[in-house]
Amino acid sequence: MTYFDVKVLDSGLELKFWKQSRFNFADLRQIHLTCLGARLNILASIKAAGSGHIGTSFSSIDIMLAVYVYFESRKKLNISQNDIFFTSKGHDAPALYAALHAKGDLVDDELFKLRRLNGLPGHPEVGTQGVHTNTGSLGMGISKAKGFVKANRLKSVKSRVVVLLGDGELQEGQIWEALATASRDQMHELVVVVDGNKIQSDSWVNQNNPHEDLGMRVRGSGWDFKECNGHDVIEVLNLLRDTETGAKPLFIYANTVKGSGVSIFEDFPNDGLFYKFHSGSVSDELYEAATSEIILKIKGDKFLSSALENVRFPLLKTEVDPYTPKERPDSLITEWAGYLNEIMFKQEKIVILDADLSYDTGTYKARVSFPDRYVQCGISEQDMVSMAGTLALSGFLPIVHSFATFLTMRPTEQIFNNATEETSIIYMGFLAGLLPSPPGFSHQAVNDIAIMNSIPGMNIFEPSCALELRDSIHTAILKTNSPSYIRIGSIGIAPSYNMKFKKGSLNVRKNGEKILILTSGPLLTIESIKAAQILELSGLNIGVATYPHLNLDFSEEDIQFISEFKRVYVVENFIPTFSIFTKLKKLEFSGLWIDRIGLDGIPKNGWNDEVLLHHGLDSRSIANRINSNVE
Amino acid sequence: MTYFDVKVLDSGLELKFWKQSRFNFADLRQIHLTCLGARLNILASIKAAGSGHIGTSFSSIDIMLAVYVYFESRKKLNISQNDIFFTSKGHDAPALYAALHAKGDLVDDELFKLRRLNGLPGHPEVGTQGVHTNTGSLGMGISKAKGFVKANRLKSVKSRVVVLLGDGELQEGQIWEALATASRDQMHELVVVVDGNKIQSDSWVNQNNPHEDLGMRVRGSGWDFKECNGHDVIEVLNLLRDTETGAKPLFIYANTVKGSGVSIFEDFPNDGLFYKFHSGSVSDELYEAATSEIILKIKGDKFLSSALENVRFPLLKTEVDPYTPKERPDSLITEWAGYLNEIMFKQEKIVILDADLSYDTGTYKARVSFPDRYVQCGISEQDMVSMAGTLALSGFLPIVHSFATFLTMRPTEQIFNNATEETSIIYMGFLAGLLPSPPGFSHQAVNDIAIMNSIPGMNIFEPSCALELRDSIHTAILKTNSPSYIRIGSIGIAPSYNMKFKKGSLNVRKNGEKILILTSGPLLTIESIKAAQILELSGLNIGVATYPHLNLDFSEEDIQFISEFKRVYVVENFIPTFSIFTKLKKLEFSGLWIDRIGLDGIPKNGWNDEVLLHHGLDSRSIANRINSNVE
């Protein structure tokens, strides 16, 4: 029954995975084998997907399997048929899928559809068998678990509800907001397990935003608090069994190792800067080394090695291996990292704030150059934004960094409150827009513009190239009594050299006749220029211009420029908003025809190319759309 | 130097207040007198304003005075010239103003401009002398204080930063999010004082959302924790002095009594339902009784009574006494209270969630009738919304209650997350719109529609009368895989009897010719009907219609109806949003002329009438605007 299988990527790389449909609960050695096999599957699915979170998946997989073994035993003993487990941190989705696969909820092939359109979402979504709720934005887990507990009580259903949190996630305020009423309502059915791997995105939890005395904080909130070894399935299992009769909600801190099970993944570099396996896939070489280490462990075990006897290696051709860059590609992030360092040197009033995303928001250079003016806030966006507020009131220019979804939706009221003080604060929202799509809609900011546009006095920019980034920041700094939101598309960077700055707000990327594309951001600027190149083959010479200052009225010069065209296509990477629409409508003078190529609603997730195509925002779809209107 | 003065309201009521420009720091009995005099001033200013928070102002005034005495002493001793005090809860603004007045930052007359246009804001704003930051949305205080600490460190300015929190406010997650990095950065300059009056808006803190072991939670976060008597100025003062050399940030829980100093304000009714003096002014009789009690205390004290010898009673005529209703007026809140009870009886799947605003969100009846299906979440909006999410996933229909600003801006990401699960959840946002304006922009939701309209699948309703409320709820309940936002204007209720339901989405309130007003919500429906009546005097017979389902496309019947007019005025109580605008623009067929009478940016605060006039949304301004276009 137990055996390994192999899928072969186009590159020739063999992805080893472990096939098994069911736990064998009678044999605890079987669980140990499952823990190792699941690690192979996590790695295979991430390697096939081209991205995913290895470290947190390896640190949490044993806990997940222990919880499922525990639930299965309660089913068999008729204690409960309705136990609920879900993971709040969500970026451990590859582990969750490996565990669901081991449990029999997912079939083998599904593992290889991780982060694919209509496949397994980058963060858990309810469409997947065994997934109870959508997660991916940190901090919501305990509240969600309480909702399940309340629902089960109302339905008189006996159930234990176990939610897995990350240890960095404990920095979110909602976690602590959620504790007291669970205690008040004696939610003894509720179990929180923290995957205590002690490393968050940027660094060690203790250096970043320490827990201090976690047990005191939790017990002080009226909960029971226990610790255990999160890699000892039997210990976790016994702890869950032993605590069934407790009267209080239970909080377990499971000591784990990030990347546990593979020595290279367990390593934190000596430079102390970044753990290397928080997110992203690995090279072929690392993949081979890691799987070899796991298989060696299997072979080294007397019982497990007997399971290996059944290994088969059929060769199955998979689809094209997605793009996994060996070096970090140029983007507005890398550009920002250098430019930020430069302006902080020039402007002493700049203070930067970051919420555990230094690598992805480009603060990694400046935090070294200007440690006093760098505030690492941890995963605490509301705290970060309110701190920025009073720094601004005190005469500083705070630049606030996070991913665009988290930055615009978690601390919305705090941003509004700051805006009522009419100070200058720059909010930098990264990973903005439809792409990268693999992580799913919790990370795909498409309503960020609508929300930030509702904040009084907010200036909104979406640069597409290095020059526009610099220009946007320059303009934002000059706005001394109003805040600015800089939307940073993190994929690609439009070349600045083929741009002719106008005196107005438009930058002309390509001259043309009759038809003009107006767009913003690196992704759609690049796609639009490509679309124009495609249309040239059909004899159409269309223009492309970018308007980085999204909610600024067009100047006379802009209008003059636009009025030379017959048709204008607005190509947008976000849901429609009032001010952008109206400012274009103002231009709808006699003879000018305006159309929108954009998106609305919940964005799809999957590989970048397939999602871009799905929403009709790739260069070919844009070109087709324009061409179809011409014909 | 010390004496009392009187202002006389139009009603004949004498408002007694205490004039003093400076503390006498040498004489601690003087401080005791200040505490009593400040209470007179709090009461006089709230009575003149017609609204304000008495209980929390009386519980916190002694703490505030102690902090200012402490700061003054540090100034004199040249320890620090730059200490900062602010109140995070903000609804204790009347106490803050009384303290700033005692300190000499505000002059006598300013006290009587509480909650007036261009006067003293209902919650603190930075335009006021002595106010350091805008507050009013709970939970931001510690983060803001940390911003000040960081700024002072960067400027090498020696300063202690003291922030006052409410004890109910401790339920906000941001409070707990803020603690750890203050400890990490050894922010010994930072002092949190909690006004521990033990009663929040709905009930006792311990029943609502208990602190459990607050000291453990705070110490566990790496802070020092102390308790004191918040009404003993000397004790507070000594505690602040004694802790100056501590290495950790300091958290003081000051035991206080809500409404302290006046026996009727200290009373919690035997029915256990609501403390009566959380918000709102008092009747003339209660005012007289309360001031008499305070003055009796002054007379009963040997030292203090000598101060009374200087009392003068000049008669100063004040402006018109604002409307202070004796009985609770009919509104959509009272209507909802009854209707909610009714539908919960019919529909067992409804579960209601509330964030400590039972009285103002109308859950006060249903929470008694259906205690099992009522979840009191405390001031924990994020927790509330995520709980609602999983209740919905479990087959229930959650109806979530809070004020519209808090509900749409604090848990925005949680609402978005729920929306991605495509479940039915009803969000009820109260106090929505420009009015009531006295509390200020932290409570005036005017960007709620823009934000909720950015959430995928969100249905948006703004009923203006009982029938529209019922119809909106009915439609929302039928939307089984998408959420709904019901915007409740809390002032007034349009009569349902002069409404002719159409088959489409419009309800015709008044038939007319050539000119049509399209509006929503009770306030603007009433003002629009009044405007139509005013215009009738000029011989204009204009129509008025409401469209409660704000983001629904117009039906053929609606368009047929509208096309009979020449001009349409859209009268809106919120900032512009895309979908509403575009759906009207679709109607801009040949010959139809569309204009908007609405608002944008930060709303003004002051008395309702003056703010409505300021924004041109009162009936006369609307009539003038329409008339001017006709002429």
mmCIF file with all atom_site columns, N, CA and C in Angstrom, chain A residues 171-201:
data_model
loop_
_atom_site.group_PDB
_atom_site.id
_atom_site.type_symbol
_atom_site.label_atom_id
_atom_site.label_alt_id
_atom_site.label_comp_id
_atom_site.label_asym_id
_atom_site.label_entity_id
_atom_site.label_seq_id
_atom_site.pdbx_PDB_ins_code
_atom_site.Cartn_x
_atom_site.Cartn_y
_atom_site.Cartn_z
_atom_site.occupancy
_atom_site.B_iso_or_equiv
_atom_site.pdbx_formal_charge
_atom_site.auth_seq_id
_atom_site.auth_comp_id
_atom_site.auth_asym_id
_atom_site.auth_atom_id
_atom_site.pdbx_PDB_model_num
ATOM 1  N N  . GLN A 1 171 ? 1.508   38.554 16.834 1.00 0.00 ? 171 GLN A N  1
ATOM 2  C CA . GLN A 1 171 ? 1.697   40.006 16.916 1.00 0.00 ? 171 GLN A CA 1
ATOM 3  C C  . GLN A 1 171 ? 0.475   40.786 16.449 1.00 0.00 ? 171 GLN A C  1
ATOM 4  N N  . GLU A 1 172 ? -0.443  40.127 15.765 1.00 0.00 ? 172 GLU A N  1
ATOM 5  C CA . GLU A 1 172 ? -1.663  40.801 15.325 1.00 0.00 ? 172 GLU A CA 1
ATOM 6  C C  . GLU A 1 172 ? -2.579  41.053 16.525 1.00 0.00 ? 172 GLU A C  1
ATOM 7  N N  . GLY A 1 173 ? -3.117  42.247 16.602 1.00 0.00 ? 173 GLY A N  1
ATOM 8  C CA . GLY A 1 173 ? -3.986  42.605 17.718 1.00 0.00 ? 173 GLY A CA 1
ATOM 9  C C  . GLY A 1 173 ? -5.226  41.744 17.832 1.00 0.00 ? 173 GLY A C  1
ATOM 10 N N  . GLN A 1 174 ? -5.745  41.314 16.689 1.00 0.00 ? 174 GLN A N  1
ATOM 11 C CA . GLN A 1 174 ? -6.995  40.554 16.733 1.00 0.00 ? 174 GLN A CA 1
ATOM 12 C C  . GLN A 1 174 ? -6.860  39.281 17.572 1.00 0.00 ? 174 GLN A C  1
ATOM 13 N N  . ILE A 1 175 ? -5.676  38.688 17.571 1.00 0.00 ? 175 ILE A N  1
ATOM 14 C CA . ILE A 1 175 ? -5.428  37.503 18.396 1.00 0.00 ? 175 ILE A CA 1
ATOM 15 C C  . ILE A 1 175 ? -5.801  37.786 19.852 1.00 0.00 ? 175 ILE A C  1
ATOM 16 N N  . TRP A 1 176 ? -5.336  38.921 20.331 1.00 0.00 ? 176 TRP A N  1
ATOM 17 C CA . TRP A 1 176 ? -5.521  39.256 21.756 1.00 0.00 ? 176 TRP A CA 1
ATOM 18 C C  . TRP A 1 176 ? -6.904  39.811 22.026 1.00 0.00 ? 176 TRP A C  1
ATOM 19 N N  . GLU A 1 177 ? -7.480  40.378 21.007 1.00 0.00 ? 177 GLU A N  1
ATOM 20 C CA . GLU A 1 177 ? -8.860  40.847 21.085 1.00 0.00 ? 177 GLU A CA 1
ATOM 21 C C  . GLU A 1 177 ? -9.797  39.657 21.293 1.00 0.00 ? 177 GLU A C  1
ATOM 22 N N  . ALA A 1 178 ? -9.384  38.521 20.723 1.00 0.00 ? 178 ALA A N  1
ATOM 23 C CA . ALA A 1 178 ? -10.285 37.360 20.673 1.00 0.00 ? 178 ALA A CA 1
ATOM 24 C C  . ALA A 1 178 ? -10.319 36.555 21.972 1.00 0.00 ? 178 ALA A C  1
ATOM 25 N N  . LEU A 1 179 ? -9.311  36.718 22.811 1.00 0.00 ? 179 LEU A N  1
ATOM 26 C CA . LEU A 1 179 ? -9.170  35.782 23.929 1.00 0.00 ? 179 LEU A CA 1
ATOM 27 C C  . LEU A 1 179 ? -10.243 35.902 25.017 1.00 0.00 ? 179 LEU A C  1
ATOM 28 N N  . ALA A 1 180 ? -10.535 37.140 25.430 1.00 0.00 ? 180 ALA A N  1
ATOM 29 C CA . ALA A 1 180 ? -11.311 37.307 26.663 1.00 0.00 ? 180 ALA A CA 1
ATOM 30 C C  . ALA A 1 180 ? -12.718 36.713 26.587 1.00 0.00 ? 180 ALA A C  1
ATOM 31 N N  . THR A 1 181 ? -13.425 36.914 25.478 1.00 0.00 ? 181 THR A N  1
ATOM 32 C CA . THR A 1 181 ? -14.801 36.394 25.465 1.00 0.00 ? 181 THR A CA 1
ATOM 33 C C  . THR A 1 181 ? -14.831 34.869 25.318 1.00 0.00 ? 181 THR A C  1
ATOM 34 N N  . ALA A 1 182 ? -13.771 34.282 24.788 1.00 0.00 ? 182 ALA A N  1
ATOM 35 C CA . ALA A 1 182 ? -13.704 32.810 24.773 1.00 0.00 ? 182 ALA A CA 1
ATOM 36 C C  . ALA A 1 182 ? -13.625 32.293 26.202 1.00 0.00 ? 182 ALA A C  1
ATOM 37 N N  . SER A 1 183 ? -12.876 33.010 27.016 1.00 0.00 ? 183 SER A N  1
ATOM 38 C CA . SER A 1 183 ? -12.780 32.643 28.424 1.00 0.00 ? 183 SER A CA 1
ATOM 39 C C  . SER A 1 183 ? -14.111 32.906 29.126 1.00 0.00 ? 183 SER A C  1
ATOM 40 N N  . ARG A 1 184 ? -14.689 34.085 28.877 1.00 0.00 ? 184 ARG A N  1
ATOM 41 C CA . ARG A 1 184 ? -15.987 34.434 29.490 1.00 0.00 ? 184 ARG A CA 1
ATOM 42 C C  . ARG A 1 184 ? -17.031 33.346 29.204 1.00 0.00 ? 184 ARG A C  1
ATOM 43 N N  . ASP A 1 185 ? -17.041 32.868 27.954 1.00 0.00 ? 185 ASP A N  1
ATOM 44 C CA . ASP A 1 185 ? -18.042 31.883 27.548 1.00 0.00 ? 185 ASP A CA 1
ATOM 45 C C  . ASP A 1 185 ? -17.573 30.443 27.776 1.00 0.00 ? 185 ASP A C  1
ATOM 46 N N  . GLN A 1 186 ? -16.476 30.291 28.508 1.00 0.00 ? 186 GLN A N  1
ATOM 47 C CA . GLN A 1 186 ? -15.939 28.951 28.851 1.00 0.00 ? 186 GLN A CA 1
ATOM 48 C C  . GLN A 1 186 ? -15.887 28.036 27.630 1.00 0.00 ? 186 GLN A C  1
ATOM 49 N N  . MET A 1 187 ? -15.242 28.512 26.601 1.00 0.00 ? 187 MET A N  1
ATOM 50 C CA . MET A 1 187 ? -15.158 27.733 25.360 1.00 0.00 ? 187 MET A CA 1
ATOM 51 C C  . MET A 1 187 ? -14.107 26.637 25.481 1.00 0.00 ? 187 MET A C  1
ATOM 52 N N  . HIS A 1 188 ? -14.430 25.648 26.275 1.00 0.00 ? 188 HIS A N  1
ATOM 53 C CA . HIS A 1 188 ? -13.504 24.542 26.525 1.00 0.00 ? 188 HIS A CA 1
ATOM 54 C C  . HIS A 1 188 ? -13.270 23.701 25.263 1.00 0.00 ? 188 HIS A C  1
ATOM 55 N N  . GLU A 1 189 ? -14.159 23.856 24.266 1.00 0.00 ? 189 GLU A N  1
ATOM 56 C CA . GLU A 1 189 ? -13.998 23.106 23.013 1.00 0.00 ? 189 GLU A CA 1
ATOM 57 C C  . GLU A 1 189 ? -12.873 23.659 22.155 1.00 0.00 ? 189 GLU A C  1
ATOM 58 N N  . LEU A 1 190 ? -12.403 24.839 22.518 1.00 0.00 ? 190 LEU A N  1
ATOM 59 C CA . LEU A 1 190 ? -11.499 25.586 21.652 1.00 0.00 ? 190 LEU A CA 1
ATOM 60 C C  . LEU A 1 190 ? -10.028 25.315 22.011 1.00 0.00 ? 190 LEU A C  1
ATOM 61 N N  . VAL A 1 191 ? -9.251  24.928 21.015 1.00 0.00 ? 191 VAL A N  1
ATOM 62 C CA . VAL A 1 191 ? -7.821  24.703 21.207 1.00 0.00 ? 191 VAL A CA 1
ATOM 63 C C  . VAL A 1 191 ? -7.037  25.526 20.180 1.00 0.00 ? 191 VAL A C  1
ATOM 64 N N  . VAL A 1 192 ? -6.135  26.344 20.685 1.00 0.00 ? 192 VAL A N  1
ATOM 65 C CA . VAL A 1 192 ? -5.212  27.064 19.819 1.00 0.00 ? 192 VAL A CA 1
ATOM 66 C C  . VAL A 1 192 ? -3.864  26.361 19.886 1.00 0.00 ? 192 VAL A C  1
ATOM 67 N N  . VAL A 1 193 ? -3.292  26.068 18.740 1.00 0.00 ? 193 VAL A N  1
ATOM 68 C CA . VAL A 1 193 ? -1.928  25.534 18.736 1.00 0.00 ? 193 VAL A CA 1
ATOM 69 C C  . VAL A 1 193 ? -1.054  26.519 17.965 1.00 0.00 ? 193 VAL A C  1
ATOM 70 N N  . VAL A 1 194 ? 0.012   26.955 18.602 1.00 0.00 ? 194 VAL A N  1
ATOM 71 C CA . VAL A 1 194 ? 0.940   27.861 17.931 1.00 0.00 ? 194 VAL A CA 1
ATOM 72 C C  . VAL A 1 194 ? 2.117   27.059 17.396 1.00 0.00 ? 194 VAL A C  1
ATOM 73 N N  . ASP A 1 195 ? 2.382   27.228 16.123 1.00 0.00 ? 195 ASP A N  1
ATOM 74 C CA . ASP A 1 195 ? 3.565   26.631 15.512 1.00 0.00 ? 195 ASP A CA 1
ATOM 75 C C  . ASP A 1 195 ? 4.752   27.513 15.892 1.00 0.00 ? 195 ASP A C  1
ATOM 76 N N  . GLY A 1 196 ? 5.359   27.187 17.009 1.00 0.00 ? 196 GLY A N  1
ATOM 77 C CA . GLY A 1 196 ? 6.392   28.053 17.584 1.00 0.00 ? 196 GLY A CA 1
ATOM 78 C C  . GLY A 1 196 ? 7.756   27.823 16.950 1.00 0.00 ? 196 GLY A C  1
ATOM 79 N N  . ASN A 1 197 ? 7.900   28.230 15.683 1.00 0.00 ? 197 ASN A N  1
ATOM 80 C CA . ASN A 1 197 ? 9.183   27.993 15.014 1.00 0.00 ? 197 ASN A CA 1
ATOM 81 C C  . ASN A 1 197 ? 10.176  29.147 15.205 1.00 0.00 ? 197 ASN A C  1
ATOM 82 N N  . LYS A 1 198 ? 9.700   30.200 15.850 1.00 0.00 ? 198 LYS A N  1
ATOM 83 C CA . LYS A 1 198 ? 10.562  31.279 16.366 1.00 0.00 ? 198 LYS A CA 1
ATOM 84 C C  . LYS A 1 198 ? 11.199  32.167 15.311 1.00 0.00 ? 198 LYS A C  1
ATOM 85 N N  . ILE A 1 199 ? 10.866  31.909 14.049 1.00 0.00 ? 199 ILE A N  1
ATOM 86 C CA . ILE A 1 199 ? 11.392  32.770 12.985 1.00 0.00 ? 199 ILE A CA 1
ATOM 87 C C  . ILE A 1 199 ? 10.210  33.281 12.162 1.00 0.00 ? 199 ILE A C  1
ATOM 88 N N  . GLN A 1 200 ? 10.120  34.589 11.995 1.00 0.00 ? 200 GLN A N  1
ATOM 89 C CA . GLN A 1 200 ? 9.063   35.111 11.133 1.00 0.00 ? 200 GLN A CA 1
ATOM 90 C C  . GLN A 1 200 ? 9.666   35.552 9.813  1.00 0.00 ? 200 GLN A C  1
ATOM 91 N N  . SER A 1 201 ? 8.966   36.300 9.038  1.00 0.00 ? 201 SER A N  1
ATOM 92 C CA . SER A 1 201 ? 9.444   36.614 7.694  1.00 0.00 ? 201 SER A CA 1
ATOM 93 C C  . SER A 1 201 ? 10.810  37.287 7.721  1.00 0.00 ? 201 SER A C  1
#
